[in-house]
JSON list of C-alpha atoms in Angstrom, two decimals:
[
{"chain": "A", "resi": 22, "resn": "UNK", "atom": "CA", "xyz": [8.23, 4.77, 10.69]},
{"chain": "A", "resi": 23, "resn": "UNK", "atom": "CA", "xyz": [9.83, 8.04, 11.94]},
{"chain": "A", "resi": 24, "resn": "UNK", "atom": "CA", "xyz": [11.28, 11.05, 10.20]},
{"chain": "A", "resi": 25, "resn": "UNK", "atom": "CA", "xyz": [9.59, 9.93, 6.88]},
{"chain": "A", "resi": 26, "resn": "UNK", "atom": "CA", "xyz": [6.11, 9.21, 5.58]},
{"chain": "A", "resi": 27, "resn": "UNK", "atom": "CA", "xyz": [3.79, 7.62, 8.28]},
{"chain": "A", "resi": 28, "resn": "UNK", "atom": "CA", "xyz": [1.74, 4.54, 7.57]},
{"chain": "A", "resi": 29, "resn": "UNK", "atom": "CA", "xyz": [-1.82, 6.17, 7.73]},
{"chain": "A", "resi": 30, "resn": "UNK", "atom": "CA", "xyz": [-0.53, 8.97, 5.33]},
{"chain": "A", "resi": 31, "resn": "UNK", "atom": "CA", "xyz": [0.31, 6.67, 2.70]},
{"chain": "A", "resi": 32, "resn": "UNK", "atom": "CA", "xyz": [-0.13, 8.60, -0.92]},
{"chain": "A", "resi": 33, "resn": "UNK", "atom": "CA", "xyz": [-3.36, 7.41, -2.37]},
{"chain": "A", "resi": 34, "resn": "UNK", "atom": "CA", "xyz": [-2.24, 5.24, -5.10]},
{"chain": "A", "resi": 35, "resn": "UNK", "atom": "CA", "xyz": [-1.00, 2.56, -2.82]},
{"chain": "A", "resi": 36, "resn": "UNK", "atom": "CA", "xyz": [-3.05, -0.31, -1.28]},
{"chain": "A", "resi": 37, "resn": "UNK", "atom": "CA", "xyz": [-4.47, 0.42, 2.22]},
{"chain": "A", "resi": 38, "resn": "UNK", "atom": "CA", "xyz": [-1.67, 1.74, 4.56]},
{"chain": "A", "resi": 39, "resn": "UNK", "atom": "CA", "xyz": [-2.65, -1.71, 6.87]},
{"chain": "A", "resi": 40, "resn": "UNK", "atom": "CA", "xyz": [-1.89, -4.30, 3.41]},
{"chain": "A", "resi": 41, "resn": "UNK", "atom": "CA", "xyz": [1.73, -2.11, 3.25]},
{"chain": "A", "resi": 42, "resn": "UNK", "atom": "CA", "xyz": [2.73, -2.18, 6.31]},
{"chain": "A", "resi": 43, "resn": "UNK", "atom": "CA", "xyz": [1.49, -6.26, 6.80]},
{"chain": "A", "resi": 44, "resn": "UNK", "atom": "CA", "xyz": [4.08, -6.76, 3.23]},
{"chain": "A", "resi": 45, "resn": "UNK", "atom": "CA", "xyz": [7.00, -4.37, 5.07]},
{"chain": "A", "resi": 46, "resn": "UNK", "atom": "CA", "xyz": [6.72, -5.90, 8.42]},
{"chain": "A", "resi": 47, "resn": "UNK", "atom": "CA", "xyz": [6.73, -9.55, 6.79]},
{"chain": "A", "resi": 48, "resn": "UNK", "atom": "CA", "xyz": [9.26, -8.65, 5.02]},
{"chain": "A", "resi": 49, "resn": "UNK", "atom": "CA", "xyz": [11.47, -6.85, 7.47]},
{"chain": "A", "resi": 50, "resn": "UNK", "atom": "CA", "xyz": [10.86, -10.02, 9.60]},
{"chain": "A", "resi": 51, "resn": "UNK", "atom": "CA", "xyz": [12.27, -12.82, 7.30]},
{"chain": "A", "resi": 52, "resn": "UNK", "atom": "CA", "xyz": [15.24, -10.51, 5.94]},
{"chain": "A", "resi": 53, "resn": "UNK", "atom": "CA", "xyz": [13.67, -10.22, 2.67]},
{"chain": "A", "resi": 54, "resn": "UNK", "atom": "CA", "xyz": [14.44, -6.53, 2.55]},
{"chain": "A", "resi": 55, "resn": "UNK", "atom": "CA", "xyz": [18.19, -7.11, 2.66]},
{"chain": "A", "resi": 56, "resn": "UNK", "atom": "CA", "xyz": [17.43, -10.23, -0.14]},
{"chain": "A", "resi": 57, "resn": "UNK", "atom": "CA", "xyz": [15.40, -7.61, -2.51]},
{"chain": "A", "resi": 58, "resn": "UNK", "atom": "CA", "xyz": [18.27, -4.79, -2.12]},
{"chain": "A", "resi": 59, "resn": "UNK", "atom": "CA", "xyz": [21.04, -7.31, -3.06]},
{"chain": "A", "resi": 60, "resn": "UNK", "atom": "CA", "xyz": [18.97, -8.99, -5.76]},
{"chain": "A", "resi": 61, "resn": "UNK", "atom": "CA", "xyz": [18.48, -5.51, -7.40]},
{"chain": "A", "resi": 62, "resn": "UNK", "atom": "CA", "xyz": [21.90, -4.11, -6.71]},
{"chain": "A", "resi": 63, "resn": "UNK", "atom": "CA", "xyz": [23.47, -7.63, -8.54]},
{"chain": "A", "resi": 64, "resn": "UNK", "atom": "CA", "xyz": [20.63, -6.93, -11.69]},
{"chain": "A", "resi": 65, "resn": "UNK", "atom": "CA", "xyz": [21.50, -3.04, -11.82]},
{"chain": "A", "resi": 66, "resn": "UNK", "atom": "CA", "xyz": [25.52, -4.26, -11.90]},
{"chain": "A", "resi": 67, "resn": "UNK", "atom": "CA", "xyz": [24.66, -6.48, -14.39]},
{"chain": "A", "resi": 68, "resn": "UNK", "atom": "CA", "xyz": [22.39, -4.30, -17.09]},
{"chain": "A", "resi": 69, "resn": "UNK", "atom": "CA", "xyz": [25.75, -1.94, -16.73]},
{"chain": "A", "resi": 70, "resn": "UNK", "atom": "CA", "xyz": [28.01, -4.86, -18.16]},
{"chain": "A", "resi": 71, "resn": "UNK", "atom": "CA", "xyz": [29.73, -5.63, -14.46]},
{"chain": "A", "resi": 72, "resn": "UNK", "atom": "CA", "xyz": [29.89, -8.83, -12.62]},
{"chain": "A", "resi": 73, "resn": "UNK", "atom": "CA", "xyz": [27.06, -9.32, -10.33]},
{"chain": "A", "resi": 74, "resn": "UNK", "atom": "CA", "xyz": [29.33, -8.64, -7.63]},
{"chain": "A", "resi": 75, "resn": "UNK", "atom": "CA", "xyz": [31.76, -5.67, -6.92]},
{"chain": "A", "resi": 76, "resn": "UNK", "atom": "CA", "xyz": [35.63, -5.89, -6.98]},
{"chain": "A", "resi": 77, "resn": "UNK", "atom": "CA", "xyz": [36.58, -2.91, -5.48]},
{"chain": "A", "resi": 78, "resn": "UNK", "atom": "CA", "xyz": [34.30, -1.13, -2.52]},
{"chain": "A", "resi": 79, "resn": "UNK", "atom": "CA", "xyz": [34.71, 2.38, -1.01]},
{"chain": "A", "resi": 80, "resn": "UNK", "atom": "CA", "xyz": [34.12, 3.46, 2.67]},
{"chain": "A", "resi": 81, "resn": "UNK", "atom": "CA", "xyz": [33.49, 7.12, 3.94]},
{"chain": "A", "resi": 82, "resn": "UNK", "atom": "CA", "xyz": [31.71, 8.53, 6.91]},
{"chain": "A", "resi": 83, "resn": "UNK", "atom": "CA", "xyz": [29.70, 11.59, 7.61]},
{"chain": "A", "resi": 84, "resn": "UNK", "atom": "CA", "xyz": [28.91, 13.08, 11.04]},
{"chain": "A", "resi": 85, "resn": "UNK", "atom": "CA", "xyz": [25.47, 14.91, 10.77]},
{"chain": "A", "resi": 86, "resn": "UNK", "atom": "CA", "xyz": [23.55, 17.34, 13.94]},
{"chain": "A", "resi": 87, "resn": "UNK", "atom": "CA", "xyz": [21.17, 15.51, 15.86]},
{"chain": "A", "resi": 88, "resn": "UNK", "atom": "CA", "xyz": [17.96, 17.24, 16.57]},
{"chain": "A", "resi": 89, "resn": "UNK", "atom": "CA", "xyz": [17.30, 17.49, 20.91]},
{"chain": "A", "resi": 90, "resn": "UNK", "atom": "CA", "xyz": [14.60, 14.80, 20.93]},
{"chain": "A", "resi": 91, "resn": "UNK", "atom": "CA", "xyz": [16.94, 12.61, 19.78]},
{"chain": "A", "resi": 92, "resn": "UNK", "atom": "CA", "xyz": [17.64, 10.62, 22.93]},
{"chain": "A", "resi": 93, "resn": "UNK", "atom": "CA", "xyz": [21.79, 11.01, 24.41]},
{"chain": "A", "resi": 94, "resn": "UNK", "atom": "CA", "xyz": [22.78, 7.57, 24.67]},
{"chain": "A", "resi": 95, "resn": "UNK", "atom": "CA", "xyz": [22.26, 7.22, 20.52]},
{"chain": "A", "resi": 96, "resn": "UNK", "atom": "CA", "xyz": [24.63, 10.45, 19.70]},
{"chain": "A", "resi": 97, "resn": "UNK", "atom": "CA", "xyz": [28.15, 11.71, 20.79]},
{"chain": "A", "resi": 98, "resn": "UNK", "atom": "CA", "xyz": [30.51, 14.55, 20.21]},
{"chain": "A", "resi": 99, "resn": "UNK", "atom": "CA", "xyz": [32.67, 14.00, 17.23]},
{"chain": "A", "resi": 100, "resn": "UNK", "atom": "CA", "xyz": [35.63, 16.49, 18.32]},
{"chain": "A", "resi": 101, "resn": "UNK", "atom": "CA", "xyz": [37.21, 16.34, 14.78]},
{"chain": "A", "resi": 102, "resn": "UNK", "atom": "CA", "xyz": [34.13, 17.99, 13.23]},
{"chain": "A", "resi": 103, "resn": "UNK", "atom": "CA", "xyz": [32.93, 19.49, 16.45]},
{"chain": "A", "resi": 104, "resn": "UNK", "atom": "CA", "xyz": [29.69, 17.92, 15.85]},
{"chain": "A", "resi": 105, "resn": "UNK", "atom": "CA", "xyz": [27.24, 16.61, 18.37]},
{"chain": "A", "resi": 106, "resn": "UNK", "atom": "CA", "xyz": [25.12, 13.84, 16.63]},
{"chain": "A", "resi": 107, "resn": "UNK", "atom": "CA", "xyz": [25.47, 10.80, 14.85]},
{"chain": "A", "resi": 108, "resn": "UNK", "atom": "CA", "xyz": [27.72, 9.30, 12.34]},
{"chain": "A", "resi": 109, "resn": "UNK", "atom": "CA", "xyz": [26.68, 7.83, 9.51]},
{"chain": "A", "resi": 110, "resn": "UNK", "atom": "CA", "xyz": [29.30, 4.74, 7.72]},
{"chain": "A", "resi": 111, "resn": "UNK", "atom": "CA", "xyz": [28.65, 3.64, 4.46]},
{"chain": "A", "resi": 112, "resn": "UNK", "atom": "CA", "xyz": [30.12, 0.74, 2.14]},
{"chain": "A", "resi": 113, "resn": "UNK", "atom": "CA", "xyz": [29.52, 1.35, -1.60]},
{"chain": "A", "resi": 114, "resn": "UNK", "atom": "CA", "xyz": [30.40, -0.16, -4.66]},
{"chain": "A", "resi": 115, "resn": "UNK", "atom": "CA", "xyz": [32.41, 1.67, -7.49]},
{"chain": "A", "resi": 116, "resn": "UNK", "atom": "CA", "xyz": [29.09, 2.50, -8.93]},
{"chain": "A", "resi": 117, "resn": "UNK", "atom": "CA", "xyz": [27.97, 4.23, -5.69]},
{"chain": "A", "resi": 118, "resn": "UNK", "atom": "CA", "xyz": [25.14, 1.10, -4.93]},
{"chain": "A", "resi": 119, "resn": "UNK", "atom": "CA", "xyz": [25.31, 0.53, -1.23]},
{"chain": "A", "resi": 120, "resn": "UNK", "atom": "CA", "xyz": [27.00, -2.57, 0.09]},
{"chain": "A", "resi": 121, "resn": "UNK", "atom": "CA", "xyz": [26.77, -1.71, 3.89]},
{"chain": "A", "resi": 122, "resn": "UNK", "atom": "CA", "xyz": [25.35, 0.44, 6.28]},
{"chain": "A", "resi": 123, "resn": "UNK", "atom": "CA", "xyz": [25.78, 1.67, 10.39]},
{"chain": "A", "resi": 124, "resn": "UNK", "atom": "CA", "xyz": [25.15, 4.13, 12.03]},
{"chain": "A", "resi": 125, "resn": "UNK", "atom": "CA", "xyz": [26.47, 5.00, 15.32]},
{"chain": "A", "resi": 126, "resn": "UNK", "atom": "CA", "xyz": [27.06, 8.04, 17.75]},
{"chain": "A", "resi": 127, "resn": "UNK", "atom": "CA", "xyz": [29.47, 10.74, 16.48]},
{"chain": "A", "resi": 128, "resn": "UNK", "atom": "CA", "xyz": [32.08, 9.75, 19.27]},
{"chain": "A", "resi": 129, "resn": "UNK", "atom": "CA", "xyz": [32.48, 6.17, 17.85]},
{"chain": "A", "resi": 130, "resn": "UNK", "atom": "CA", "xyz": [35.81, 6.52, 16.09]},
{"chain": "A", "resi": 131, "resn": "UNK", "atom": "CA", "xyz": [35.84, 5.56, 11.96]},
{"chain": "A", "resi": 132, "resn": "UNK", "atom": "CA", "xyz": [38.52, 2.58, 12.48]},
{"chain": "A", "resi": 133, "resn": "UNK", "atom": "CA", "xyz": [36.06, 1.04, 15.25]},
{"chain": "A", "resi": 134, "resn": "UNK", "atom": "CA", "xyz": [33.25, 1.25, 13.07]},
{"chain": "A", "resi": 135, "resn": "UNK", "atom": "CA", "xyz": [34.92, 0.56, 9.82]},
{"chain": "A", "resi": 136, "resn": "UNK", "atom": "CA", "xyz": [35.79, -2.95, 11.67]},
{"chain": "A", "resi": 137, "resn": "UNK", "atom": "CA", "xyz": [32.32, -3.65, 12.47]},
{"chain": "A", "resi": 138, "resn": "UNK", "atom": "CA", "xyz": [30.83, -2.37, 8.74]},
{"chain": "A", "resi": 139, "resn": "UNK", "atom": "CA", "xyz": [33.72, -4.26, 7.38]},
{"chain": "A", "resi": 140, "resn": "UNK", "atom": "CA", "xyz": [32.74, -7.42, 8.94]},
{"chain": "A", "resi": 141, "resn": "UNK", "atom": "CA", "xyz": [29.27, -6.99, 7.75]},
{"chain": "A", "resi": 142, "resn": "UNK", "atom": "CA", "xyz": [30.26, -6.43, 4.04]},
{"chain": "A", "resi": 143, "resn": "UNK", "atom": "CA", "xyz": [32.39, -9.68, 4.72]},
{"chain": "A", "resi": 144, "resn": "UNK", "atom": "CA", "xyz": [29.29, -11.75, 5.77]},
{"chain": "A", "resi": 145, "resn": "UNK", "atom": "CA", "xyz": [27.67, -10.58, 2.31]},
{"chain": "A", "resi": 146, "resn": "UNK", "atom": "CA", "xyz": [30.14, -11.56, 0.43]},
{"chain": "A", "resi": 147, "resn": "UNK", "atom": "CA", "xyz": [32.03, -14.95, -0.04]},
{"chain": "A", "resi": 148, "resn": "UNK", "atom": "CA", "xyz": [34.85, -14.34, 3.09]},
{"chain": "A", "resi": 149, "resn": "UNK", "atom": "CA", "xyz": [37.53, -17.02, 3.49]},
{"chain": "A", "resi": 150, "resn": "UNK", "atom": "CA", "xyz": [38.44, -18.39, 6.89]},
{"chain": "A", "resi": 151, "resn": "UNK", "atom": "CA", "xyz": [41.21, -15.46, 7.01]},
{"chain": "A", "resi": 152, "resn": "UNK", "atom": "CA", "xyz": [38.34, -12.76, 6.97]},
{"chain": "A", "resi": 153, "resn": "UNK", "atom": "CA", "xyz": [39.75, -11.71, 2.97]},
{"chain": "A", "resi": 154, "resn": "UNK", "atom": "CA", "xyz": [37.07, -10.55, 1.15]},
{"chain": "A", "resi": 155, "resn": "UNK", "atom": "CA", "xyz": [37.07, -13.25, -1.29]},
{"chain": "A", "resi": 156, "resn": "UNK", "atom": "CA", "xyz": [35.98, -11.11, -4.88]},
{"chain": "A", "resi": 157, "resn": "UNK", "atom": "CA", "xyz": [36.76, -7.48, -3.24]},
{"chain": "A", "resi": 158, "resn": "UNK", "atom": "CA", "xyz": [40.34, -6.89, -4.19]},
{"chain": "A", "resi": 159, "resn": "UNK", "atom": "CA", "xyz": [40.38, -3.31, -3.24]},
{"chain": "A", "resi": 160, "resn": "UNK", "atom": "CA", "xyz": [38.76, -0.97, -0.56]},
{"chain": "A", "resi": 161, "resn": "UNK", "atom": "CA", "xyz": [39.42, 3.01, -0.66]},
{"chain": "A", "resi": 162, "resn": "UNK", "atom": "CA", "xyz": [39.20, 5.50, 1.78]},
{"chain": "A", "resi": 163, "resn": "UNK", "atom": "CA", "xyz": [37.88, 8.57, 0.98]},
{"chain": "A", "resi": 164, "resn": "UNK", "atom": "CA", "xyz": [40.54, 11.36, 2.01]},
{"chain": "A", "resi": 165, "resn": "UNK", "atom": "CA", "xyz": [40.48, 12.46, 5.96]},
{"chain": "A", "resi": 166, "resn": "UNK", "atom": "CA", "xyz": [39.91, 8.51, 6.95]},
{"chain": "A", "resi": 167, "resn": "UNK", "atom": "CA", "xyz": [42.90, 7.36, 7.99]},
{"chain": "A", "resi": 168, "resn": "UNK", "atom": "CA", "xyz": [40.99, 5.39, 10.68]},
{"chain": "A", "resi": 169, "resn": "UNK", "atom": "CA", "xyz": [39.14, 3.35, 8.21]},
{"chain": "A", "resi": 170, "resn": "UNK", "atom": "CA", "xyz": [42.21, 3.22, 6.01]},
{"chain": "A", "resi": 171, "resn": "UNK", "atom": "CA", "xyz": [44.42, 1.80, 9.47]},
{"chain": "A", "resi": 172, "resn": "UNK", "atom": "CA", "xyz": [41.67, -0.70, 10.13]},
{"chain": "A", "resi": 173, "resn": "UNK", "atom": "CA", "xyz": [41.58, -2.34, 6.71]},
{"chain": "A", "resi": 174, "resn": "UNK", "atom": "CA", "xyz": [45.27, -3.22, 6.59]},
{"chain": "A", "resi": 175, "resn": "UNK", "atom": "CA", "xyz": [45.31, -4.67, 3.37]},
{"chain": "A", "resi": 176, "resn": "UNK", "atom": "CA", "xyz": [41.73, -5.70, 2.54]},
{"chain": "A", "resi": 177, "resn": "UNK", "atom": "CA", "xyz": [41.78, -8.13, 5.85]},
{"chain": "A", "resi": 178, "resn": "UNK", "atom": "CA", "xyz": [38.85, -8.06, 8.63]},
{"chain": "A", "resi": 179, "resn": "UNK", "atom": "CA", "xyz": [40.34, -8.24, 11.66]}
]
């Protein structure tokens, strides 16, 4: 891990940093850490009295400085922002839980990745041959994303 806690430095009430890391890299390796977010994202939805699975979804981007180590070909100019980083895009339910995740170079314009994040949220869900999100009626764009709004044209995955 990078930019966070490293294995060896793991706070002492935990198992061995070795046992951890064996459960997150089994884990990481069979998908199960996608499997455990949904799982828990469907139980918190449901303790608040909503249906396992959201109706409505928001999508909003934020371009953020990337230090100098971090290597060129992962980060881009965003010339709206006049930033020079990476972008981060992020698919959330009305209660804020995270449905989807990317993150790109600042260059890579929102309707571009909106498409790709768009898809991904599509996989997750039931999608019908069409690319509808079948159970998402709605998405919103959050004001200044008139890429991601042009790219959802009317809750379809192109």
């Amino acid at each position: 891990m990078d930019n966070g806690i490293k294995w060896r430095a793991m706070p002492g009430d935990f198992p061995p940093w070795d046992r951890v890391y064996a459960f997150f890299r089994r884990w990481r390796d069979n998908a199960l850490v996608k499997e455990f977010h949904d799982r828990l994202r469907a139980r918190v939805r449901e303790e608040l009295g909503r249906d396992a699975e959201p109706t409505a979804a928001v999508i909003d981007s934020q371009s953020v400085k990337a230090d100098a180590v971090v290597g060129g070909d992962s980060r881009g100019f965003d010339g709206g922002k006049l930033i020079n980083g990476r972008k981060r895009h992020v698919v959330v339910d009305t209660l804020g839980l995270l449905l989807g995740v990317m993150v790109t170079a600042a260059d890579v314009g929102d309707r571009t990745a909106a498409q790709v994040l768009l898809r991904q949220v599509a996989d997750m869900v039931e999608a019908d041959l069409l690319g509808n999100l079948v159970g998402i009626d709605e998405v919103c764009c959050l004001q200044g994303d008139a890429g991601q709004a042009a790219a959802l044209q009317a809750g379809r995955v192109h």
